[in-house]
Short mmCIF file of C-alpha atoms in Angstrom, two decimals:
data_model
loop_
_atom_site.label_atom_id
_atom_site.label_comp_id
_atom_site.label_asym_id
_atom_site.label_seq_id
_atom_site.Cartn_x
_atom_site.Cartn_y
_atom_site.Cartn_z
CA UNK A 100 -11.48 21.74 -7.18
CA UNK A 101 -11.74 18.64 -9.16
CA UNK A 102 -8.70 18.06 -9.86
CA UNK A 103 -7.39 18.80 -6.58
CA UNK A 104 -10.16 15.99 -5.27
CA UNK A 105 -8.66 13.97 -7.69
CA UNK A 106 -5.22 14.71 -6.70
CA UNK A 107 -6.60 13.52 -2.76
CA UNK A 108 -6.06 17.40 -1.50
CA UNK A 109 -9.44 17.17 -0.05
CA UNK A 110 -8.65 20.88 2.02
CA UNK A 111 -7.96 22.40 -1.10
CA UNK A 112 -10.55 21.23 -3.17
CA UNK A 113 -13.00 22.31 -0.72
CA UNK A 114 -12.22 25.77 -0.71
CA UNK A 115 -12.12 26.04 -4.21
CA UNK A 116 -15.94 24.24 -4.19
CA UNK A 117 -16.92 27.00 -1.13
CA UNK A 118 -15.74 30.05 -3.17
CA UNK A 119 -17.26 28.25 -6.50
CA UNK A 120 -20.30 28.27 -4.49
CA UNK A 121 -20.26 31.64 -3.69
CA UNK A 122 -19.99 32.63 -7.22
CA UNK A 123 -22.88 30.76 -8.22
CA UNK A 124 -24.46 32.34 -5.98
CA UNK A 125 -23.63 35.73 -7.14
CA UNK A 126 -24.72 34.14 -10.80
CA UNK A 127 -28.16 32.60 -9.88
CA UNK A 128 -26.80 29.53 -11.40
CA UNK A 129 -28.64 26.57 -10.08
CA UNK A 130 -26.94 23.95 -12.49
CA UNK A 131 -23.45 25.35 -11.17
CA UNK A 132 -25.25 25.28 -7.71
CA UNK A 133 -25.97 21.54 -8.14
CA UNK A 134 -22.17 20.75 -9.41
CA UNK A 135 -21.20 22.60 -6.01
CA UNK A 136 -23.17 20.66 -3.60
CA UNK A 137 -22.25 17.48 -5.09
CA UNK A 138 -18.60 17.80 -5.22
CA UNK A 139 -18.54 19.10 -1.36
CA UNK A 140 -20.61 15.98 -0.78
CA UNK A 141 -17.71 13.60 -2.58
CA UNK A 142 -14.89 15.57 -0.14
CA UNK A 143 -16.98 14.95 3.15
CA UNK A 144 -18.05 11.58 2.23
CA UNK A 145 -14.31 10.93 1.35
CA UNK A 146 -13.63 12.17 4.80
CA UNK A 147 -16.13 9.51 6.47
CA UNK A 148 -18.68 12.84 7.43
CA UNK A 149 -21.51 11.08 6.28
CA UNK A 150 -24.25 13.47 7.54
CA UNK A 151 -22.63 16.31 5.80
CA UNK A 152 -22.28 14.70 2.96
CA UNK A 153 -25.84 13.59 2.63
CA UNK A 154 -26.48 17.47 3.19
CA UNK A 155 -25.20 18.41 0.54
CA UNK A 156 -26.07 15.65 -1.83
CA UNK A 157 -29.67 16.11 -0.41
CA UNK A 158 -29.43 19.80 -1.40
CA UNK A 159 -27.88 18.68 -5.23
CA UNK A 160 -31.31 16.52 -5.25
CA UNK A 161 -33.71 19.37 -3.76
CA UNK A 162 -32.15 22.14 -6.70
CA UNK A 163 -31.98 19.47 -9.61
CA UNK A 164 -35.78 18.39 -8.73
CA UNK A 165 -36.94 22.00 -8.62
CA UNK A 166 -35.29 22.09 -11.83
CA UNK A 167 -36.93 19.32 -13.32
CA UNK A 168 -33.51 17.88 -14.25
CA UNK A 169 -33.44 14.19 -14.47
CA UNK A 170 -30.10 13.38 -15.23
CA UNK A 171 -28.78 15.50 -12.06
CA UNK A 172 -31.65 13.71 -9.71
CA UNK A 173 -30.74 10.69 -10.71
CA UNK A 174 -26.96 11.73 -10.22
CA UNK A 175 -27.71 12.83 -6.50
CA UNK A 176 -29.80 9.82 -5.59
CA UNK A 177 -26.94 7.53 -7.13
CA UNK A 178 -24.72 9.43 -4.41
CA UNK A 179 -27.18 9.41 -1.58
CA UNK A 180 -27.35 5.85 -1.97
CA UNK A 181 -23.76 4.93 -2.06
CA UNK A 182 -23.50 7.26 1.24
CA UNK A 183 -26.29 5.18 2.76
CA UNK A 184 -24.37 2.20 1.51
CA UNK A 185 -20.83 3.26 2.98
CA UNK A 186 -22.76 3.80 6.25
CA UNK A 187 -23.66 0.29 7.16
CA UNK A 188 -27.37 1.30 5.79
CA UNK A 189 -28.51 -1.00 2.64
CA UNK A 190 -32.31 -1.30 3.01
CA UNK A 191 -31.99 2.69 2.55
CA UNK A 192 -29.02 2.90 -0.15
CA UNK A 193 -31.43 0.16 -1.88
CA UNK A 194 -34.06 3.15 -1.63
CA UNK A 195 -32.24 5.36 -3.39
CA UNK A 196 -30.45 3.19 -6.01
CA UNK A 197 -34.40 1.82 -7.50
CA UNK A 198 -35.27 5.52 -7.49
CA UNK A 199 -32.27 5.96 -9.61
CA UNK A 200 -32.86 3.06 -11.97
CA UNK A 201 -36.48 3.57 -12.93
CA UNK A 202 -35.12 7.57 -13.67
CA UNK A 203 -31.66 5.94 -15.70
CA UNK A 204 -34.08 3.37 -17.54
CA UNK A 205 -36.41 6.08 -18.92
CA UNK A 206 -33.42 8.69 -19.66
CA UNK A 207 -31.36 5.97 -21.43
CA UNK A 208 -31.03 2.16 -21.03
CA UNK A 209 -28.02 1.31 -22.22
CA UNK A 210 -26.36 4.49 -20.72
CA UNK A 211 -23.61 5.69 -18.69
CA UNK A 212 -26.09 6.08 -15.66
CA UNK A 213 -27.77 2.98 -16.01
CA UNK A 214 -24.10 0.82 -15.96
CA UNK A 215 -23.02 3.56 -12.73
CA UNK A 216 -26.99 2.52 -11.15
CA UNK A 217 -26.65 -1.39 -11.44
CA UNK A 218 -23.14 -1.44 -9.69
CA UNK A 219 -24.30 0.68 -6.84
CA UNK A 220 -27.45 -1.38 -6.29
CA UNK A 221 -25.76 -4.39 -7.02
CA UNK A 222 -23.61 -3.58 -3.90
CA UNK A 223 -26.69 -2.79 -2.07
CA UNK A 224 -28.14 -6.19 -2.99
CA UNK A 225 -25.22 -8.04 -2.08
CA UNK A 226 -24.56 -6.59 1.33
CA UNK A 227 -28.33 -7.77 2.20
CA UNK A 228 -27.47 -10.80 1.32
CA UNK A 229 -29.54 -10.55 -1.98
CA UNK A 230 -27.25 -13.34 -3.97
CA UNK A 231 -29.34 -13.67 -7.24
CA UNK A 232 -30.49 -9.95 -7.43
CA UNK A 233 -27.14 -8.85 -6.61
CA UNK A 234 -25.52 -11.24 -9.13
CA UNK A 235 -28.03 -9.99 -11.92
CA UNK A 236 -27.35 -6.37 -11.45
CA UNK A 237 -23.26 -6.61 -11.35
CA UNK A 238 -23.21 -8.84 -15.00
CA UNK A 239 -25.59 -6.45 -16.32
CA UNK A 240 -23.37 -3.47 -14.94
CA UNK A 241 -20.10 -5.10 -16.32
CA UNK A 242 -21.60 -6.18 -19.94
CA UNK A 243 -22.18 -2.58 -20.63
CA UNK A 244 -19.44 -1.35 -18.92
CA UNK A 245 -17.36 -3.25 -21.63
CA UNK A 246 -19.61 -2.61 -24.34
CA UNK A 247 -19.14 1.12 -23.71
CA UNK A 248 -15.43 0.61 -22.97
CA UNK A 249 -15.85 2.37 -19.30
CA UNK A 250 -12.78 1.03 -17.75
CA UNK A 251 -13.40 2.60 -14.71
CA UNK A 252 -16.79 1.33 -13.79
CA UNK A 253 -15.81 -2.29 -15.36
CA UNK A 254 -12.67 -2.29 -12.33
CA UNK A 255 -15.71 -1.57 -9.65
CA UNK A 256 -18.21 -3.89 -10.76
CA UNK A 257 -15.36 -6.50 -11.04
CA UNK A 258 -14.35 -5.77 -7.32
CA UNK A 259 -17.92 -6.28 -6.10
CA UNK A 260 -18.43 -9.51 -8.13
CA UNK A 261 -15.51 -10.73 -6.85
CA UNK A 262 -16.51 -10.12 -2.93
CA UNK A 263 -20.08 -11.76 -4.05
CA UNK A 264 -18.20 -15.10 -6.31
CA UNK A 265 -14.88 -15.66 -4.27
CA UNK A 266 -14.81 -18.95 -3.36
CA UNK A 267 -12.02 -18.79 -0.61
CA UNK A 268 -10.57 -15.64 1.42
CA UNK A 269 -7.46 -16.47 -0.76
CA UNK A 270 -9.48 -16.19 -4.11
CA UNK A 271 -11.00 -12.79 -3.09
CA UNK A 272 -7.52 -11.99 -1.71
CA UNK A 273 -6.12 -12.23 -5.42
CA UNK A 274 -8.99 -10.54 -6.88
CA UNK A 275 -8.81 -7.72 -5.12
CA UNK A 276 -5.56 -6.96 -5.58
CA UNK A 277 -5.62 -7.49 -8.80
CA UNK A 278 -8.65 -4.66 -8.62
CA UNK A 279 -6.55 -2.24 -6.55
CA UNK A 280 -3.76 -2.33 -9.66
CA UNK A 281 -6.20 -1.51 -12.28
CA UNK A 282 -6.98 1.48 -9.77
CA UNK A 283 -3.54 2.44 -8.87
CA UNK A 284 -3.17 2.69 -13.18
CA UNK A 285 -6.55 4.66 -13.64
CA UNK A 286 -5.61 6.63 -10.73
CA UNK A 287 -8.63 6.56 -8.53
CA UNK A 288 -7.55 7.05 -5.05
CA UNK A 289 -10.83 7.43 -3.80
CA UNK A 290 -11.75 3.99 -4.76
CA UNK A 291 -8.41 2.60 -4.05
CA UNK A 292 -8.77 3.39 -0.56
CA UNK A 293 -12.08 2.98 -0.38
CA UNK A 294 -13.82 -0.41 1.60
CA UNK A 295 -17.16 -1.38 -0.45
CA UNK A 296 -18.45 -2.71 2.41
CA UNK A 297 -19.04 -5.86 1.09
CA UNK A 298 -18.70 -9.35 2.33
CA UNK A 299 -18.69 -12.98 0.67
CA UNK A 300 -22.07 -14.35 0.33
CA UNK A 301 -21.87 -18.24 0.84
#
């Protein structure tokens, strides 16, 4: 199912997420459970069905509390957010993404959650209009993106910085497509296609 996400065969990749879910099911495995409802969330959300995607991510959050599983709540409010964030919705991505930072500063500060949590609420900062808070959280995100040599995450903290630092359309213009090749090689359609909704800050 992953790989087929990957691959964009979002119609395939669901089904193989509904009968995985099925099976966890039949297994009593909430962890699996919590893998399941995220990954349908990432197909709908690819889709543009952003209520069903909240669902499910909503469902990821309800099992992975009940758990007492910190990484995986702070996972599922990372993806909330960005959902909120893709829907025009900051004030309540912003909700999300603290809740996720307080949880990815006590798990690990220097972490691979921590770099994914600045970017998103970076993003959420900047589309408020939040210059300085926004500007803080996407150097902090790319520093450790490059200390940890996270390629991936470096490309999408550069393509928000450079929607918040442009200059000129024709600066961001060149930025971002200079963004969308380092995509095209890491192979992240998702991201390639997808629109931050950001805008330039003056």
């Amino acid at each position: 199912g992953i790989c087929l996400f990957k691959m964009g065969q979002l119609e395939s990749a669901r089904r193989c997420f509904l009968e995985a879910r099925a099976l966890a099911e039949l297994a009593k495995s909430d962890h699996q459970m919590i893998l399941v409802y995220n990954n349908l969330g990432h197909i709908y959300r690819a889709e543009g069905n952003f209520e069903v995607a909240k669902e499910f991510y909503a469902e990821a959050l309800e099992v992975s509390e009940s758990l007492g599983a910190a990484r995986k709540v702070c996972l599922a409010l990372e993806f909330l957010g960005e959902t909120f964030l893709e829907e025009g919705r900051p004030s309540e991505a912003l909700l999300h993404f603290e809740r996720a930072h307080a949880l990815a500063k006590a798990l690990a500060p220097h972490g691979d959650l921590m770099m994914e949590v600045l970017r998103r609420r970076g993003e959420a900062y900047a589309a408020l209009g939040h210059r300085v808070e926004a500007m803080r959280d996407l150097l902090r995100a790319a520093r450790l993106c490059r200390s940890r040599g996270e390629r991936r995450e470096q490309v999408l903290s550069e393509r928000a910085l450079a929607f918040l630092t442009a200059s000129s359309d024709e600066e961001l213009a060149v930025r971002v497509q200079e963004v969308l090749a380092q995509l095209g090689k890491l192979g992240d359609r998702f991201e390639y296609a997808r629109q931050p909704g950001l805008a330039l800050v003056p």
